[in-house]
Coordinates of C-alpha atoms in Angstrom, one line a residue:
X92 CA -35.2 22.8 14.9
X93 CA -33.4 21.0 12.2
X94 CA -32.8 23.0 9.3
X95 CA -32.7 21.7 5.7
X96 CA -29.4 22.4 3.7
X97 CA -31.2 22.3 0.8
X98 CA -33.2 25.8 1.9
X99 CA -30.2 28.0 3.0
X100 CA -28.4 26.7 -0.1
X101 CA -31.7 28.0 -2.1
X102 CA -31.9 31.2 0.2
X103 CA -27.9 32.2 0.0
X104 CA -28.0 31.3 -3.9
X105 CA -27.1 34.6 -5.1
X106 CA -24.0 34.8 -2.7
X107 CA -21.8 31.7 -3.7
X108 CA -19.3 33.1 -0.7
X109 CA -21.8 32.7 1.4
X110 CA -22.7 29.6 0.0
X111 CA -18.8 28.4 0.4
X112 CA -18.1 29.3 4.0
X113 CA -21.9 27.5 4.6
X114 CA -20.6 23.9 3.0
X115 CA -17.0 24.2 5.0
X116 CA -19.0 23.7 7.7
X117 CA -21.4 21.1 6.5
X118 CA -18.4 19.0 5.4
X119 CA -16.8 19.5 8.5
X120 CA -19.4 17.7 9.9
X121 CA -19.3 15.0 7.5
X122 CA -22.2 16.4 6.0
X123 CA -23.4 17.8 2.6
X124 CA -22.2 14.7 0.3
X125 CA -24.7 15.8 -2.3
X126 CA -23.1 19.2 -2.7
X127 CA -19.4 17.8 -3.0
X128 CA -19.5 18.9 -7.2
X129 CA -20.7 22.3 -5.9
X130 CA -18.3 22.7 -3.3
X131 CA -15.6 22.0 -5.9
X132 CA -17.0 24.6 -8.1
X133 CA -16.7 26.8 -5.6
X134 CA -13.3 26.5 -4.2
X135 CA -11.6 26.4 -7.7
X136 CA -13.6 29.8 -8.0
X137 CA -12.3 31.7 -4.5
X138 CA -10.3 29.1 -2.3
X139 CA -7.9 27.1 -4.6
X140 CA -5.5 26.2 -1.6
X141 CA -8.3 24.4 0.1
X142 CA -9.2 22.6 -4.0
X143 CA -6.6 19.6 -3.7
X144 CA -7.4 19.0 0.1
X145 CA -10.6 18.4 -0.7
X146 CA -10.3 16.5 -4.0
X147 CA -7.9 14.1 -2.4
X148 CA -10.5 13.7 0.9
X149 CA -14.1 13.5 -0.5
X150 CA -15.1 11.0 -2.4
X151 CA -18.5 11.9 -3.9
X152 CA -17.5 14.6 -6.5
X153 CA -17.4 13.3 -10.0
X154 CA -14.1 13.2 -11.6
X155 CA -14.5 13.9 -15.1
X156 CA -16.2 17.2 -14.1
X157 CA -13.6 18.2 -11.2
X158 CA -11.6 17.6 -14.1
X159 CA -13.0 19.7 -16.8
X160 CA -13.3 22.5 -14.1
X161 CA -9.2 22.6 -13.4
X162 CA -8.5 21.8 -16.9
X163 CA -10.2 25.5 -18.4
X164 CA -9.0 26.8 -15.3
X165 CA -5.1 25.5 -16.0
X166 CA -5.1 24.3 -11.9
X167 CA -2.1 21.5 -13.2
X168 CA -1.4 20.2 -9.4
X169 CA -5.0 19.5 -9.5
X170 CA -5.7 18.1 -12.5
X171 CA -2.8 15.7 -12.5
X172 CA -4.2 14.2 -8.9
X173 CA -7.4 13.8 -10.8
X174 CA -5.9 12.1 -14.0
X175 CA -4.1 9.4 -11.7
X176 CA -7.2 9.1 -9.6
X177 CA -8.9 8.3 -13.1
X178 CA -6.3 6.2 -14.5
X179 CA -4.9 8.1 -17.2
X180 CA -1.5 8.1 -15.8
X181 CA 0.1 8.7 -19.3
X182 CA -1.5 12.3 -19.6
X183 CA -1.0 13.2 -15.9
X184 CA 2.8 12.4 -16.8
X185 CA 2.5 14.7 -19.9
X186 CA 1.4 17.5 -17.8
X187 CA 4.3 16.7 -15.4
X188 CA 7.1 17.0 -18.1
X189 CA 5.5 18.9 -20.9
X190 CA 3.7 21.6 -18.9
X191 CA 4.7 21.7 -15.2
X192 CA 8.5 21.1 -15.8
X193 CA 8.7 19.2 -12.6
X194 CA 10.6 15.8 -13.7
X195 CA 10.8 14.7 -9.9
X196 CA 7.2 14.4 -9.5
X197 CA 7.3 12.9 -12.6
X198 CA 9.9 10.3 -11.3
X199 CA 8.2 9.9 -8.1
X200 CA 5.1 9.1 -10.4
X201 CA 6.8 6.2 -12.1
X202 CA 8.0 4.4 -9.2
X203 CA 4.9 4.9 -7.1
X204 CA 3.1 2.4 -9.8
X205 CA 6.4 0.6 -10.9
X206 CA 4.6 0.9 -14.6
X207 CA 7.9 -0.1 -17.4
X208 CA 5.4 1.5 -20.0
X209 CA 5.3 4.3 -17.5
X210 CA 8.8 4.6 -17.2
X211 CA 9.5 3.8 -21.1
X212 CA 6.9 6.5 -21.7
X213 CA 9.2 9.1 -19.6
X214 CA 12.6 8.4 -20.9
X215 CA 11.0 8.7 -24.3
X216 CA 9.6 12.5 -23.5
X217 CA 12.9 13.5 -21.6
X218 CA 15.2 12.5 -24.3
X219 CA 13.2 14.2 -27.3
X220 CA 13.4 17.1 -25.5
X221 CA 17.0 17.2 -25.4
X222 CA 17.5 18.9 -22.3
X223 CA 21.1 17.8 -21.2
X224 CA 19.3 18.9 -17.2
X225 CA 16.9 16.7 -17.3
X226 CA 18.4 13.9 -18.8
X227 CA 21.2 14.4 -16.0
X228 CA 18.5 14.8 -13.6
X229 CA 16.5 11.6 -15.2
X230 CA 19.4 9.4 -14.5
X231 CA 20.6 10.4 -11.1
X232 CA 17.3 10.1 -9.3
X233 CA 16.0 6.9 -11.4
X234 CA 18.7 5.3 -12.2
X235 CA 18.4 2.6 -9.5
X236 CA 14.5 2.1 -11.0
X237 CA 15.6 1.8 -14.9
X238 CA 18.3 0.6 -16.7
X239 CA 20.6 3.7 -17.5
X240 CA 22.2 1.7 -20.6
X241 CA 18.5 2.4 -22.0
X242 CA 18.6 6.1 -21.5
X243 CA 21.9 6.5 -22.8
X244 CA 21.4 4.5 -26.0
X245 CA 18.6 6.9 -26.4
X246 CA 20.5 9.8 -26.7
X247 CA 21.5 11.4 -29.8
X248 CA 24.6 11.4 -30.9
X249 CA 24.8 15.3 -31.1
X250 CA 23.6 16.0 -28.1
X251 CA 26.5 16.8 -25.2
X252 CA 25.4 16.0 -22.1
X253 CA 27.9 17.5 -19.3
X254 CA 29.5 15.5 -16.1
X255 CA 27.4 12.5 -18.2
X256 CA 31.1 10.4 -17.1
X257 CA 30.8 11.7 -13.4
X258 CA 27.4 10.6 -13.3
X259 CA 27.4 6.9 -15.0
X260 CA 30.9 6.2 -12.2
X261 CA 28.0 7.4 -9.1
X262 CA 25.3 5.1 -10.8
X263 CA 27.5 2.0 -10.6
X264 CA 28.7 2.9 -7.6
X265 CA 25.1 2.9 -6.4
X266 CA 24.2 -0.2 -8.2
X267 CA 27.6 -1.7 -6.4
X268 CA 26.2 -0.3 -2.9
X269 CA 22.4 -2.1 -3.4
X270 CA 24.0 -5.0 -4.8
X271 CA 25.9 -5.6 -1.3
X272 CA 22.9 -4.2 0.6
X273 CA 21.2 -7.0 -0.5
X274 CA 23.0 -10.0 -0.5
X275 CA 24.3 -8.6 3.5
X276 CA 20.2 -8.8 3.9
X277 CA 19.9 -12.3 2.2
X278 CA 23.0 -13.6 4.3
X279 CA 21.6 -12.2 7.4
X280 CA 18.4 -13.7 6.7
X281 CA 19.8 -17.0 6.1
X282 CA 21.3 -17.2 9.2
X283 CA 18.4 -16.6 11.2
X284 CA 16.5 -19.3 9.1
X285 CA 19.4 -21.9 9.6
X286 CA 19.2 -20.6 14.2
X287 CA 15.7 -21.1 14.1
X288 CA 15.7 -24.0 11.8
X289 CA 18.4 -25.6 14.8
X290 CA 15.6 -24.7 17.1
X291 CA 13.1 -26.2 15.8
X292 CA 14.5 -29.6 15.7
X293 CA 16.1 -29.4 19.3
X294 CA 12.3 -28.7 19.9
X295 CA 11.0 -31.2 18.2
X296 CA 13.3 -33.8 19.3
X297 CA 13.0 -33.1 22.6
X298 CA 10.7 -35.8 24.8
X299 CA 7.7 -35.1 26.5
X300 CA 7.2 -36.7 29.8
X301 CA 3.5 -37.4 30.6
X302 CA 3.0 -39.1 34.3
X303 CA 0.1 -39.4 36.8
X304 CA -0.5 -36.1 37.4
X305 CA -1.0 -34.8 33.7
X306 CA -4.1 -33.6 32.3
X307 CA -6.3 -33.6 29.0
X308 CA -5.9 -29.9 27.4
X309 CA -9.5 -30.1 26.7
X310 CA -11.5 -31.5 30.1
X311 CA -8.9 -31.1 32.4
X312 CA -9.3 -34.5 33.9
X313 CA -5.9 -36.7 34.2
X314 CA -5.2 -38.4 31.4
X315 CA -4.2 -41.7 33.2
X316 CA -7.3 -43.1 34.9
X317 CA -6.8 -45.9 37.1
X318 CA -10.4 -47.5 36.8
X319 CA -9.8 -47.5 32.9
X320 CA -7.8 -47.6 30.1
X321 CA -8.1 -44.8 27.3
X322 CA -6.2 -43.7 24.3
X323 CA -4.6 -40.8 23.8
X324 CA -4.0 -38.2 21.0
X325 CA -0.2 -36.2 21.7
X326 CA 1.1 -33.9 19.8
X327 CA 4.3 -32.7 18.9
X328 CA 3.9 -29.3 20.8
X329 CA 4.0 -31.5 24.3
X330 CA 0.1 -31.0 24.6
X331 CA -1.8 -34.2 24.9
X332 CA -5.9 -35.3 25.0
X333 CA -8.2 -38.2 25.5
X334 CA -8.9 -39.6 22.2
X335 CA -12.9 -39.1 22.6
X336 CA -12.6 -35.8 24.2
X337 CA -11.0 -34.7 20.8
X338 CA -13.4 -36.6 18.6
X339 CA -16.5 -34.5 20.4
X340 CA -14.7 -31.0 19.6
X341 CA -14.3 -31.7 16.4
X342 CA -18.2 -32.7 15.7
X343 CA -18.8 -29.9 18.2
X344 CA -16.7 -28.1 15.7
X345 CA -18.5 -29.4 12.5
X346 CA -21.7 -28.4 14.2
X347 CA -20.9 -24.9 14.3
X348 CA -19.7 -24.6 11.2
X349 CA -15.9 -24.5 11.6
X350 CA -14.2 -26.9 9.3
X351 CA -12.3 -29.4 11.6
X352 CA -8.7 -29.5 12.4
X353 CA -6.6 -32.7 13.0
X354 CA -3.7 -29.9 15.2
X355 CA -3.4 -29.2 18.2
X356 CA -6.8 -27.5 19.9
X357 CA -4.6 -25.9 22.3
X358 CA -2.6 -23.6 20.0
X359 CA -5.5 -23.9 17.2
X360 CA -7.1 -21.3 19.5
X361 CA -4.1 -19.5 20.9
X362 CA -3.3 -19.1 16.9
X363 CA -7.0 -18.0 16.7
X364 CA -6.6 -15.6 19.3
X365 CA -3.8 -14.0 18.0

């Protein structure tokens, strides 16, 4: 006997517990889509730790009232997931540094969307508030993202910031680090270009013998018939074909749809295949 979510939802109405533990297992059974706005009423009501596991799986509860649920409840983990997931980055950054206090999800935040409003929009908020910590903590964990020269033009004059001299010698020093990092990469990079640049043209130059017992990659007869002459299509990756046997797979080809190639058949379909 199936029985009809809607009717024990109906039936258990008066006991939204009851209701709660009923949709966990609908859900778990990828089931119950049509009650994903209830189910989120009902775990910001009695299961917040299971709230965010849900919002970030489902994706058939409306936003803007999962929204308005964690924002009158002040659930801020939650509502900031929901203001990225909606595109209001700039507010879900506010909550991070105005509300929250947590700068490094903040940070984390900017580089995940590599936004220079974003990160423009950050600097701005840290620096007006004129916390020496978080500008210290601002420029040691971003300073590889943003220019620290910005930040520290930013800062009033008044304001002290301590070990600010300590901190700008380790930024360089990191800057001097990814610097090398990256021209090690390039150079390593360059060399392997340049080996198998020196093996493709060994390749290339390299001659092909064709003799009485080679065959045509695509009919597998010899290439060479004594009773008559044909011509012969050969290509540079030492595979070679009569000349008609490669003009009917490529109206075979046109036939069927697939735009026709002038390369090699033989590694057209090992390419394919891979």
């Amino acid at each position: 006997m199936v029985v009809n979510p809607a009717d024990v939802m109906t039936k258990i109405a008066r006991e939204p517990r009851l209701q709660l533990a009923y949709l966990k297992k609908l859900f778990e059974r990828n089931e119950g889509d049509e009650y994903a706005d209830q189910m989120v009423s009902l775990l910001a009501e009695y299961d917040r730790p299971q709230l965010l596991p849900f919002l970030r799986k489902s994706k058939h509860y409306h936003t803007n009232r999962a929204l308005e649920i964690c924002s009158h409840r002040k659930y801020d983990d939650e509502r900031v997931f929901l203001l990225v997931k909606s595109g209001n980055r700039r507010e879900a950054l506010n909550v991070m540094v105005q509300q929250q206090n947590r700068l490094d999800k903040a940070i984390d935040l900017c580089r995940e969307h590599e936004d220079d409003e974003l990160w423009s929009l950050l600097v701005n908020e840290v620096v007006s508030s004129r916390s020496p910590a978080n500008i210290s903590q601002l420029l040691a964990t971003a300073g590889t993202s943003i220019d620290p020269l910005g930040i520290i033009e930013k800062i009033p004059e008044d304001l002290e910031i301590p070990g600010l001299r300590d901190l700008l010698v380790k930024i360089l020093r990191d800057y001097e680090t990814q610097v090398m990092l990256q021209w090690c990469c390039h150079s390593a990079t360059l060399d392997d270009v340049r080996g198998m640049s020196d093996l493709f043209y060994k390749q290339a130059n390299r001659a092909t013998h064709y003799g009485q017992r080679s065959v045509c990659a695509i009919c597998r007869s010899k290439l060479f018939l004594e009773e008559k002459r044909e011509e012969l299509q050969l290509f540079g990756c030492g595979h070679a074909v009569h000349s008609r046997c490669f003009e009917e797979k490529t109206r075979r080809d046109s036939h069927l749809g697939t735009i026709p190639s002038k390369d090699c058949p033989v590694c057209a379909e090992e390419d394919g295949m891979n």
